[in-house]
Coordinates of C-alpha atoms in Angstrom, one line a residue:
M1 CA -32.8 17.1 1.1
S2 CA -35.5 15.9 3.4
E3 CA -35.0 13.2 6.0
A4 CA -37.7 11.1 4.3
A5 CA -35.7 11.1 1.1
T6 CA -32.6 10.2 2.9
S7 CA -34.2 7.3 4.7
V8 CA -35.5 5.8 1.5
N9 CA -32.1 5.8 -0.2
P10 CA -29.0 7.3 1.4
G11 CA -27.0 9.2 -1.0
L12 CA -29.8 9.9 -3.6
S13 CA -32.6 12.4 -3.3
Q14 CA -36.4 11.8 -3.7
P15 CA -36.7 13.7 -7.0
L16 CA -34.3 11.3 -8.6
L17 CA -36.1 8.3 -7.1
A18 CA -39.3 9.5 -8.5
K19 CA -38.0 9.4 -12.1
R20 CA -37.1 5.7 -11.9
T21 CA -39.8 4.2 -13.9
S22 CA -37.9 1.9 -16.2
P23 CA -36.8 -1.5 -14.8
K24 CA -34.4 -2.1 -17.7
W25 CA -31.3 -1.5 -15.5
M26 CA -32.5 -3.8 -12.8
I27 CA -33.3 -6.5 -15.3
S28 CA -29.9 -6.2 -17.0
A29 CA -28.2 -6.5 -13.6
L30 CA -30.2 -9.5 -12.8
L31 CA -29.5 -11.3 -16.0
T32 CA -25.8 -10.4 -15.8
T33 CA -25.5 -11.8 -12.3
A34 CA -27.3 -15.0 -13.3
I35 CA -24.8 -15.6 -16.1
V36 CA -21.8 -14.8 -13.9
A37 CA -23.1 -17.1 -11.1
L38 CA -23.7 -20.0 -13.6
P39 CA -20.2 -21.5 -13.3
V40 CA -20.5 -21.8 -9.5
L41 CA -23.9 -23.5 -9.8
S42 CA -22.5 -25.8 -12.5
V43 CA -19.6 -26.9 -10.3
I44 CA -21.8 -27.7 -7.4
F45 CA -24.4 -29.5 -9.5
L46 CA -21.8 -31.7 -11.2
A47 CA -20.2 -32.5 -7.9
F48 CA -23.4 -33.8 -6.5
F49 CA -24.6 -35.5 -9.7
P50 CA -21.5 -36.8 -11.5
E51 CA -21.6 -39.5 -14.2
E52 CA -19.1 -41.5 -12.2
N53 CA -18.9 -40.9 -8.5
I54 CA -15.3 -41.3 -7.4
W55 CA -15.7 -39.3 -4.2
P56 CA -15.2 -42.4 -1.9
H57 CA -12.1 -43.3 -3.9
L58 CA -10.7 -39.7 -3.6
I59 CA -11.3 -39.7 0.2
E60 CA -9.5 -43.0 0.7
T61 CA -6.6 -42.2 -1.5
T62 CA -5.5 -38.8 -2.7
L63 CA -7.8 -36.2 -1.2
P64 CA -6.2 -36.2 2.3
R65 CA -2.8 -35.6 0.8
Y66 CA -4.1 -32.8 -1.4
L67 CA -5.8 -31.2 1.6
T68 CA -2.8 -31.5 3.9
T69 CA -0.4 -30.1 1.3
T70 CA -2.7 -27.2 0.4
L71 CA -3.1 -26.3 4.0
K72 CA 0.7 -26.3 4.6
L73 CA 1.2 -24.2 1.5
M74 CA -1.4 -21.6 2.5
I75 CA -0.1 -21.4 6.0
G76 CA 3.4 -20.9 4.9
V77 CA 2.6 -18.3 2.2
G78 CA 0.3 -16.5 4.6
A79 CA 2.9 -16.2 7.3
L80 CA 5.6 -15.1 4.8
T81 CA 3.5 -12.4 3.2
L82 CA 2.3 -11.1 6.5
V83 CA 5.9 -10.6 7.7
I84 CA 7.1 -9.0 4.5
G85 CA 4.0 -7.0 3.8
L86 CA 3.5 -5.5 7.3
A87 CA 7.2 -4.8 8.0
S88 CA 7.7 -3.1 4.6
A89 CA 4.5 -1.1 4.8
W90 CA 5.3 0.2 8.3
A91 CA 8.8 1.1 7.3
V92 CA 7.9 3.1 4.2
T93 CA 5.0 4.8 6.0
M94 CA 6.3 5.7 9.4
C95 CA 10.1 5.5 9.3
E96 CA 12.7 7.8 7.7
F97 CA 15.5 6.0 6.0
P98 CA 17.6 6.3 2.7
G99 CA 15.6 5.3 -0.4
R100 CA 12.2 5.4 1.3
K101 CA 10.4 7.2 -1.6
F102 CA 11.9 4.7 -4.0
F103 CA 10.7 1.7 -2.0
E104 CA 7.2 3.2 -1.7
W105 CA 6.4 2.0 -5.3
A106 CA 9.3 -0.5 -5.8
M107 CA 7.7 -2.8 -3.1
L108 CA 4.9 -3.4 -5.6
L109 CA 7.2 -4.5 -8.5
P110 CA 7.1 -8.3 -7.6
F111 CA 3.3 -8.0 -8.2
A112 CA 4.1 -7.9 -11.9
V113 CA 5.9 -11.3 -11.9
P114 CA 3.6 -14.3 -12.0
A115 CA 4.5 -17.0 -9.4
Y116 CA 5.1 -19.6 -12.1
V117 CA 7.6 -17.3 -13.9
I118 CA 9.6 -16.7 -10.7
A119 CA 9.6 -20.4 -10.1
Y120 CA 11.0 -21.2 -13.5
V121 CA 13.7 -18.5 -13.0
Y122 CA 14.9 -19.7 -9.7
T123 CA 14.9 -23.3 -10.8
S124 CA 17.2 -22.5 -13.6
L125 CA 19.5 -20.6 -11.2
L126 CA 19.4 -22.9 -8.2
D127 CA 19.1 -26.5 -9.5
Y128 CA 22.1 -28.8 -9.8
A129 CA 23.0 -27.7 -13.3
G130 CA 22.4 -24.0 -12.6
P131 CA 25.1 -21.3 -12.2
V132 CA 24.8 -21.1 -8.4
Q133 CA 25.6 -24.7 -7.6
G134 CA 28.1 -24.8 -10.4
A135 CA 30.0 -21.8 -8.9
L136 CA 30.0 -23.5 -5.5
R137 CA 31.4 -26.7 -6.9
D138 CA 34.1 -24.8 -8.7
L139 CA 34.9 -22.8 -5.6
F140 CA 35.1 -25.6 -3.1
G141 CA 36.2 -28.4 -5.4
W142 CA 33.1 -30.5 -5.0
S143 CA 32.6 -33.1 -7.7
S144 CA 29.0 -34.3 -7.2
A145 CA 25.9 -33.7 -5.3
A146 CA 26.9 -36.2 -2.6
D147 CA 29.8 -33.9 -1.5
Y148 CA 27.5 -31.1 -0.2
W149 CA 24.0 -30.2 0.8
F150 CA 22.0 -27.6 -1.0
P151 CA 18.3 -26.7 -0.4
E152 CA 15.9 -28.4 -2.9
I153 CA 14.1 -25.7 -4.8
R154 CA 11.5 -28.1 -6.2
S155 CA 9.7 -28.7 -2.9
L156 CA 6.9 -27.5 -0.8
E157 CA 9.2 -25.0 0.9
G158 CA 10.4 -23.8 -2.4
A159 CA 6.9 -23.3 -3.7
T160 CA 6.0 -21.4 -0.5
L161 CA 8.9 -19.0 -1.0
M162 CA 8.2 -18.4 -4.7
I163 CA 4.5 -17.7 -4.2
G164 CA 5.2 -15.6 -1.1
L165 CA 7.7 -13.4 -2.9
V166 CA 5.1 -12.3 -5.5
L167 CA 2.0 -12.1 -3.4
Y168 CA 3.2 -10.1 -0.4
P169 CA 2.2 -6.8 -2.3
Y170 CA -1.4 -7.7 -1.5
V171 CA -0.7 -7.2 2.2
Y172 CA 1.7 -4.4 1.7
L173 CA -0.7 -2.4 -0.5
L174 CA -3.7 -2.6 1.8
A175 CA -1.7 -2.3 5.0
R176 CA 0.1 0.9 3.7
A177 CA -3.2 2.4 2.7
A178 CA -4.6 1.7 6.2
F179 CA -1.5 3.2 7.8
L180 CA -1.9 6.3 5.7
E181 CA -5.5 6.8 6.7
Q182 CA -4.8 6.7 10.5
S183 CA -4.6 9.9 12.5
P184 CA -1.2 11.4 13.3
S185 CA -2.6 12.2 16.8
L186 CA -2.4 8.5 17.6
F187 CA 1.3 8.5 16.8
A188 CA 1.9 11.7 18.8
V189 CA 0.1 10.3 21.9
S190 CA 2.1 7.1 21.6
R191 CA 5.4 9.0 21.4
S192 CA 4.4 11.2 24.3
L193 CA 3.9 8.0 26.4
G194 CA 7.4 6.9 25.6
H195 CA 6.6 4.2 23.1
S196 CA 9.1 3.3 20.4
A197 CA 8.3 2.9 16.7
L198 CA 8.0 -0.9 17.2
S199 CA 5.9 -0.6 20.3
T200 CA 3.6 1.9 18.5
F201 CA 3.2 -0.5 15.6
F202 CA 2.0 -3.4 17.8
R203 CA 0.0 -1.5 20.4
V204 CA -1.7 1.2 18.2
V205 CA -1.3 0.9 14.5
L206 CA -1.7 -2.9 13.8
P207 CA -5.0 -3.3 15.8
I208 CA -6.6 -0.5 13.8
A209 CA -5.3 -1.7 10.5
R210 CA -6.4 -5.3 11.2
P211 CA -9.5 -5.3 8.8
A212 CA -7.4 -4.1 5.9
V213 CA -4.7 -6.7 6.7
A214 CA -7.3 -9.4 6.9
V215 CA -8.6 -8.5 3.4
G216 CA -5.0 -8.6 2.0
L217 CA -4.3 -11.9 3.6
S218 CA -7.5 -13.5 2.4
L219 CA -6.6 -12.4 -1.2
V220 CA -3.1 -13.9 -0.7
L221 CA -4.6 -17.2 0.4
M222 CA -7.1 -17.3 -2.4
E223 CA -4.3 -16.7 -5.0
T224 CA -2.3 -19.4 -3.4
L225 CA -5.2 -21.8 -3.7
N226 CA -5.5 -20.7 -7.4
D227 CA -1.8 -21.3 -8.3
F228 CA -1.1 -24.2 -10.6
G229 CA 2.1 -23.4 -12.6
T230 CA 4.3 -23.3 -9.5
V231 CA 3.0 -26.3 -7.7
D232 CA 2.9 -28.3 -11.0
F233 CA 6.5 -27.4 -11.8
F234 CA 7.6 -28.2 -8.3
A235 CA 5.5 -31.4 -8.1
V236 CA 3.6 -30.2 -5.0
Q237 CA 0.3 -32.0 -4.9
T238 CA -2.3 -29.4 -3.9
L239 CA -6.0 -29.4 -4.6
T240 CA -5.4 -27.5 -7.9
A241 CA -2.9 -30.0 -9.1
G242 CA -5.3 -32.8 -8.1
L243 CA -8.1 -31.2 -10.1
F244 CA -5.9 -31.1 -13.2
D245 CA -4.7 -34.7 -12.7
T246 CA -8.3 -36.0 -12.2
W247 CA -9.7 -34.2 -15.2
M248 CA -6.8 -34.2 -17.7
N249 CA -5.1 -37.5 -16.9
L250 CA -8.0 -39.6 -15.6
G251 CA -10.6 -38.0 -17.8
N252 CA -13.1 -37.7 -14.9
L253 CA -14.9 -34.4 -15.0
G254 CA -17.2 -35.3 -12.1
G255 CA -14.3 -36.1 -9.9
A256 CA -12.7 -32.8 -10.9
A257 CA -15.9 -31.0 -10.0
Q258 CA -15.9 -32.7 -6.6
I259 CA -12.3 -31.5 -5.9
A260 CA -13.4 -28.1 -7.2
T261 CA -16.2 -28.0 -4.7
T262 CA -13.7 -28.7 -1.9
M263 CA -11.7 -25.7 -3.1
L264 CA -14.9 -23.6 -3.0
I265 CA -15.3 -24.6 0.6
F266 CA -11.9 -23.3 1.3
V267 CA -12.9 -20.0 -0.4
V268 CA -16.1 -19.7 1.6
I269 CA -14.1 -20.4 4.8
L270 CA -11.6 -17.7 4.0
V271 CA -14.2 -15.1 3.1
T272 CA -16.2 -16.0 6.3
L273 CA -13.1 -15.7 8.5
E274 CA -12.2 -12.4 6.9
R275 CA -15.6 -11.0 7.6
Y276 CA -15.8 -12.5 11.1
S277 CA -12.4 -11.0 12.1
R278 CA -13.8 -7.5 11.6
R279 CA -17.5 -8.0 12.6
R280 CA -17.3 -5.8 15.6
Q281 CA -15.0 -3.2 14.2
Q282 CA -16.5 0.1 13.0
Q283 CA -14.0 2.8 12.0
F284 CA -14.4 6.3 11.0
A285 CA -12.0 8.6 9.2
A286 CA -10.2 10.9 11.6
R287 CA -10.5 14.7 11.0
D288 CA -6.7 15.1 10.9
N289 CA -6.0 12.1 8.6
R290 CA -5.0 14.6 5.9
E291 CA -2.3 16.2 7.9
P292 CA 1.4 15.3 7.2
I293 CA 2.8 12.3 8.9
Q294 CA 5.8 13.0 11.2
R295 CA 8.0 9.9 10.7
F296 CA 10.2 8.3 13.3
T297 CA 13.9 9.3 13.2
M298 CA 16.2 6.4 13.8
S299 CA 19.8 5.6 14.3
F300 CA 21.9 4.5 11.3
P301 CA 21.8 0.8 12.1
R302 CA 18.0 0.8 12.4
Q303 CA 17.8 2.7 9.1
M304 CA 19.9 0.0 7.5
I305 CA 17.5 -2.6 8.9
C306 CA 14.6 -0.7 7.2
V307 CA 16.6 -0.7 3.9
A308 CA 17.2 -4.4 4.2
V309 CA 13.5 -5.1 5.0
C310 CA 12.4 -3.3 1.9
A311 CA 15.3 -4.1 -0.5
L312 CA 15.4 -7.9 0.0
P313 CA 11.8 -8.6 -1.2
V314 CA 12.3 -6.4 -4.2
L315 CA 15.7 -7.9 -5.0
F316 CA 14.6 -11.5 -4.9
G317 CA 11.0 -10.9 -6.1
F318 CA 11.7 -8.7 -9.0
V319 CA 15.3 -7.6 -9.7
I320 CA 16.9 -11.0 -9.9
P321 CA 14.0 -12.6 -11.9
G322 CA 13.8 -9.6 -14.2
A323 CA 17.5 -9.4 -14.8
T324 CA 17.7 -13.2 -15.5
L325 CA 14.8 -13.1 -17.9
G326 CA 16.3 -10.1 -19.7
L327 CA 19.7 -11.8 -20.0
Y328 CA 18.1 -15.1 -21.3
A329 CA 15.8 -13.1 -23.7
W330 CA 18.8 -11.3 -25.1
E331 CA 20.9 -14.4 -25.6
Y332 CA 18.1 -16.4 -27.2
F333 CA 16.3 -13.6 -28.9
G334 CA 16.9 -15.0 -32.4
E335 CA 15.4 -18.3 -31.5
S336 CA 12.5 -16.9 -29.4
W337 CA 11.3 -14.3 -31.8
N338 CA 9.5 -16.6 -34.3
P339 CA 6.0 -16.9 -35.8
D340 CA 4.8 -18.9 -32.8
F341 CA 5.8 -16.2 -30.4
V342 CA 4.2 -13.4 -32.5
R343 CA 1.0 -15.4 -32.9
N344 CA 0.8 -16.2 -29.2
T345 CA 1.5 -12.6 -28.3
F346 CA -1.4 -11.6 -30.5
N347 CA -3.6 -14.2 -28.9
S348 CA -2.9 -12.9 -25.5
L349 CA -3.4 -9.3 -26.5
F350 CA -6.7 -10.1 -28.2
L351 CA -8.1 -12.2 -25.4
S352 CA -7.0 -9.8 -22.6
G353 CA -8.2 -6.8 -24.5
T354 CA -11.6 -8.3 -25.3
A355 CA -12.0 -9.5 -21.7
A356 CA -11.0 -6.1 -20.3
L357 CA -13.6 -4.3 -22.5
T358 CA -16.3 -6.9 -21.6
T359 CA -15.7 -6.6 -17.9
L360 CA -15.7 -2.9 -18.2
L361 CA -19.0 -2.8 -20.0
I362 CA -20.6 -5.2 -17.5
G363 CA -19.0 -3.5 -14.5
V364 CA -20.4 -0.1 -15.6
T365 CA -23.9 -1.7 -16.0
L366 CA -23.8 -3.3 -12.6
A367 CA -22.4 -0.3 -10.8
Y368 CA -24.8 2.2 -12.4
S369 CA -27.8 -0.1 -11.8
R370 CA -27.0 -0.1 -8.2
R371 CA -26.7 3.7 -8.2
L372 CA -30.2 3.9 -9.7
H373 CA -31.6 1.1 -7.5
N374 CA -29.7 1.2 -4.3
T375 CA -31.7 -1.5 -2.6
R376 CA -30.8 -4.6 -0.6
K377 CA -31.5 -6.7 -3.7
M378 CA -29.0 -4.8 -5.8
Q379 CA -26.4 -5.2 -3.0
V380 CA -26.9 -8.9 -3.1
L381 CA -26.6 -8.9 -6.9
M382 CA -23.3 -7.0 -6.7
R383 CA -21.9 -9.5 -4.2
L384 CA -23.0 -12.5 -6.4
S385 CA -21.5 -10.9 -9.5
S386 CA -18.1 -10.8 -7.6
L387 CA -18.1 -14.5 -6.8
G388 CA -15.8 -15.2 -9.8
Y389 CA -12.9 -13.3 -8.3
A390 CA -12.8 -15.6 -5.3
M391 CA -13.0 -18.7 -7.5
P392 CA -9.6 -20.4 -8.4
G393 CA -9.0 -20.5 -12.1
A394 CA -9.2 -24.3 -12.3
V395 CA -12.5 -24.3 -10.5
L396 CA -13.9 -21.6 -12.8
A397 CA -12.8 -23.6 -15.8
V398 CA -14.8 -26.6 -14.7
G399 CA -17.8 -24.3 -14.1
V400 CA -17.5 -22.7 -17.5
I401 CA -17.0 -25.8 -19.6
V402 CA -20.1 -27.7 -18.2
P403 CA -22.8 -25.2 -19.3
L404 CA -21.0 -24.2 -22.6
A405 CA -20.4 -27.8 -23.6
G406 CA -24.0 -28.7 -22.7
F407 CA -25.3 -25.8 -24.9
D408 CA -23.0 -26.9 -27.8
N409 CA -24.2 -30.5 -27.6
W410 CA -27.8 -29.4 -27.5
L411 CA -27.4 -27.1 -30.5
D412 CA -25.4 -29.6 -32.5
S413 CA -28.1 -32.3 -31.9
L414 CA -30.8 -29.8 -32.9
M415 CA -29.0 -28.8 -36.1
R416 CA -28.3 -32.4 -37.0
D417 CA -32.0 -33.4 -36.6
V418 CA -33.4 -30.3 -38.4
F419 CA -30.8 -29.5 -41.1
G420 CA -28.5 -32.5 -41.1
I421 CA -25.4 -30.4 -40.3
S422 CA -23.1 -30.4 -37.4
T423 CA -22.3 -27.1 -35.6
G424 CA -19.4 -28.5 -33.6
L425 CA -18.1 -26.8 -30.4
L426 CA -19.1 -23.2 -31.1
L427 CA -18.6 -21.9 -27.5
S428 CA -16.7 -24.5 -25.5
G429 CA -14.2 -25.1 -28.3
S430 CA -13.5 -21.5 -29.2
A431 CA -11.9 -18.4 -27.6
F432 CA -15.4 -17.5 -26.3
A433 CA -14.9 -19.9 -23.4
L434 CA -11.7 -18.1 -22.4
V435 CA -13.2 -14.6 -22.7
F436 CA -16.2 -15.8 -20.6
A437 CA -14.0 -17.2 -17.9
Y438 CA -11.8 -14.1 -17.8
T439 CA -14.9 -11.9 -17.5
V440 CA -16.4 -13.9 -14.7
R441 CA -13.0 -14.1 -12.9
F442 CA -12.1 -10.4 -13.0
L443 CA -15.5 -8.7 -13.2
A444 CA -15.2 -7.8 -9.5
V445 CA -12.1 -5.6 -10.3
S446 CA -14.0 -3.4 -12.8
A447 CA -17.3 -3.4 -11.1
G448 CA -15.8 -2.5 -7.7
S449 CA -13.7 0.3 -9.2
V450 CA -16.5 1.8 -11.1
E451 CA -18.9 1.5 -8.1
S452 CA -16.4 3.2 -5.8
A453 CA -15.8 6.1 -8.3
L454 CA -19.6 6.6 -8.8
Q455 CA -20.1 7.0 -5.1
K456 CA -17.9 10.0 -5.2
I457 CA -20.1 11.8 -7.8
T458 CA -22.7 13.9 -6.1
P459 CA -26.4 12.9 -6.8
S460 CA -27.1 16.5 -7.8
M461 CA -25.3 15.7 -11.1
D462 CA -28.0 13.1 -11.8
M463 CA -30.8 15.3 -10.7
A464 CA -29.6 18.2 -13.0
S465 CA -29.4 15.8 -16.0
R466 CA -32.8 14.3 -15.3
S467 CA -34.4 17.7 -14.9
L468 CA -33.2 18.5 -18.4
G469 CA -35.1 15.5 -19.7
H470 CA -32.2 13.1 -20.1
T471 CA -32.8 9.4 -19.6
P472 CA -30.6 7.4 -17.2
G473 CA -28.7 6.0 -20.2
N474 CA -28.0 9.5 -21.5
T475 CA -27.0 10.7 -18.1
L476 CA -24.5 7.8 -17.9
V477 CA -23.0 8.6 -21.3
R478 CA -23.0 12.4 -21.1
V479 CA -22.3 13.0 -17.4
H480 CA -20.8 10.0 -15.6
L481 CA -18.5 8.3 -18.2
P482 CA -16.5 11.5 -18.9
M483 CA -15.9 11.9 -15.2
L484 CA -15.0 8.2 -14.8
R485 CA -12.5 8.2 -17.6
G486 CA -9.4 7.7 -15.4
T487 CA -11.1 5.0 -13.3
L488 CA -12.2 3.2 -16.4
V489 CA -8.8 3.2 -17.9
T490 CA -7.1 2.0 -14.7
A491 CA -9.7 -0.8 -14.2
A492 CA -9.4 -2.0 -17.8
L493 CA -5.6 -2.0 -17.5
V494 CA -5.6 -4.0 -14.3
V495 CA -8.0 -6.6 -15.8
F496 CA -5.9 -6.7 -19.0
V497 CA -2.7 -7.6 -17.1
D498 CA -4.5 -10.1 -14.9
C499 CA -5.8 -11.9 -18.0
M500 CA -2.3 -11.8 -19.5
K501 CA -1.0 -13.7 -16.5
E502 CA -3.9 -16.1 -15.9
L503 CA -2.7 -19.7 -16.4
P504 CA -5.0 -22.5 -14.9
A505 CA -8.2 -21.6 -16.6
T506 CA -6.4 -20.8 -19.9
L507 CA -4.7 -24.3 -19.9
I508 CA -8.1 -26.0 -19.6
L509 CA -10.3 -23.9 -21.8
R510 CA -8.0 -22.9 -24.7
P511 CA -9.0 -24.3 -28.1
F512 CA -6.8 -26.8 -29.9
N513 CA -3.6 -25.4 -31.3
F514 CA -4.2 -22.1 -29.5
E515 CA -1.7 -20.7 -27.0
T516 CA -1.3 -17.5 -25.1
L517 CA 1.9 -16.1 -23.6
A518 CA 1.1 -17.7 -20.3
T519 CA 0.6 -21.2 -21.7
Y520 CA 3.5 -20.7 -24.1
V521 CA 5.8 -20.1 -21.1
Y522 CA 4.3 -23.1 -19.3
Q523 CA 4.9 -25.4 -22.3
F524 CA 8.6 -24.4 -22.5
A525 CA 9.1 -24.8 -18.8
S526 CA 7.4 -28.2 -18.8
D527 CA 9.9 -29.3 -21.5
E528 CA 12.8 -27.9 -19.4
R529 CA 13.5 -25.3 -22.0
L530 CA 13.6 -22.4 -19.6
Y531 CA 15.9 -20.2 -21.7
H532 CA 13.4 -20.2 -24.6
S533 CA 10.5 -19.2 -22.2
A534 CA 12.4 -16.0 -21.2
L535 CA 11.1 -13.6 -23.9
P536 CA 7.4 -14.4 -23.5
A537 CA 7.8 -14.4 -19.7
L538 CA 9.5 -11.0 -19.9
I539 CA 6.6 -9.6 -21.9
I540 CA 4.2 -10.7 -19.2
V541 CA 6.3 -9.0 -16.5
L542 CA 6.7 -5.8 -18.4
A543 CA 3.0 -5.6 -19.0
G544 CA 2.3 -5.8 -15.3
I545 CA 4.5 -2.9 -14.3
I546 CA 2.2 -0.1 -15.7
P547 CA -0.8 -0.8 -13.4
I548 CA 1.6 -1.1 -10.5
I549 CA 2.9 2.4 -11.0
L550 CA -0.7 3.7 -11.3
M551 CA -1.7 2.0 -8.0
S552 CA 1.3 3.3 -6.2
R553 CA 0.6 6.9 -7.3
S554 CA -3.1 6.5 -6.3
I555 CA -2.1 5.5 -2.8
S556 CA 0.6 8.2 -2.4
N557 CA -1.7 10.9 -3.6
S558 CA -4.4 9.9 -1.1
R559 CA -2.5 11.9 1.6
S560 CA 0.1 14.5 1.9
I561 CA 3.2 13.2 3.6
A562 CA 5.9 15.2 5.3

C-alpha cells in the first residue's frame, strides 16, 4: 500500500477508493442521520417557540427544585457507582480470593434489573407493612411506627440507593476492561518498589483507566437523568418527573419541551466533561497486554473483604430482588397469568423485536457507509446519529411526538379537504411512534458495535470482492455480513433487552389501551399491587440476563488470565 493511499484514507487502499462512484451510501447515511436528529431539533424548536410560554413561571416556582433534586440524585448515584464499580473491578481483576471467577460475571447481574423494578421490590420489603418491619415489631414488641425509627425507603436517599445498585455495572464493565488492557509490567514494577495492591491501584492503575471510568460514569449519570419509574414511585421531584407533570397533568407540551431542553443541557455538559477529562490522554496498547496477569495474594481477612465487596452488590442488586419476584410470581401465578399479561408480553416482544431489527439495519447502513466514505463528514454523521442514546426517554418522547403529530394533522387535513375522510393519528397514535423512539434511542448500540467489528476486517477483503466485479452492496451481503454474524446477534439482543426495559418514552408514546410489560409493571406498582407486578417484572429481568452473559464472556476472552 502506498503512502499516498494511506494518507487519503487510513485503513483502506487507493484501488478501493477508486471504485467509489456511487453516492447512494452517503445519501442514505445523510437521510438516516437527518431523521434520527429530528427529535432533538423538535425539542429545541418547541422550547423556543411554545404555544404558551410558561418558562418564567417554571423558573419562579418548580424548576429550581427540580434542578436541585436532580443534581443531588446524580451526585449520589455517581459516587455510589464509582465506589462499587471500581472496587469490584479491581478485586476480580487483580486479587485472588474465593469465588473470583464467579463474581467476574455475577457482578453484571444487577444490570438485568430495571431501577423501577428494584424500587418496587424493596418498597414491598421495607415499608411499614412489609416483612422486615413486621419482623422487627414482633421481635422487640413494638406496636406502632412511633416506637422505633426505620429508614424511609421512599426518599431521595432511597432512590439513590436503588438506582446505584443497578447502574454500577456500567463503571464495573468499563473499568474491568481497562484494567485487563494494562501491561503486567506496570504491576511488576509497582510491586518491586514495595507498593501494596491498594497503593498500586491509586498510583498506577486508576490514572491510566481514568478515560474508561469517565465514560462509564457519564453513562451512569445519563441513565440517572433518564429514570422515571423510581423517582415517580418514591415521589422524588427530578427534571424527568417535572416533565411528566407539566405535560401529562398540566397539558402544556411547550413547558415540557422547555424542561426537556434543560435536561439536554445536562447531557451536553456530561458529554463535554467526559471528553474534557481525557483531552490530553493518548494511550497505546502495551506489547505485553496479552500476557497472563499475576494477581496479588492476600491474607484471609483481606480475601474476605474482597468477597464482601463483590457479594454485597450482587446480593442486594440481584439475588434479593430476583428471589422476591420469583416468590411473588409463584404465589400469584394464577392471577398474574391472564389474557392481559399474554397480550402485553406479545406487545413487548413485537415492539422490541421490530426495534432491534430496525436499529440493526440502520446501524449496518451507517457503519458500512463510513467504511466506504471514511471522511470527516461521515464521522460527523455517525456522531449525530448517536445523539438519541444520550437523550433521556422522556425528552425523546417529546421530540418524537411533535413531528409525528404535525405530520398526522397535515395529512388528516389534506385528506379531509380532498377526499372528505379523516385519517386520524396514523403515526403518533400507533406503535410506529414507539418503534421510532426505540430506534433513535438505541441506534448507537447497534451502529457502534457494527462499526467496531467492521474495523477489524481487513480492507483486502473489500478489494478482492470489488476486483471480482461485486458492487459495495453485494460485498456487504456476501462478505461482511457472514463475518459479522456474531456481532449482529449480540447487538440485536442488547437492543431488544433495552427496549423491553424502557419506561419513560413508552409511557408517553404508547397508543390508547396498549401496554408493554414495562408499563404493565408500572401500572400495578402505581396502584400498590406489587405482588401482581412480579411475574411481568420477572420476565423483564430474565430477558436481561442473556446479553449480560455474552458481555462477560467477551471481556473475559479479551485476555488470557493466570
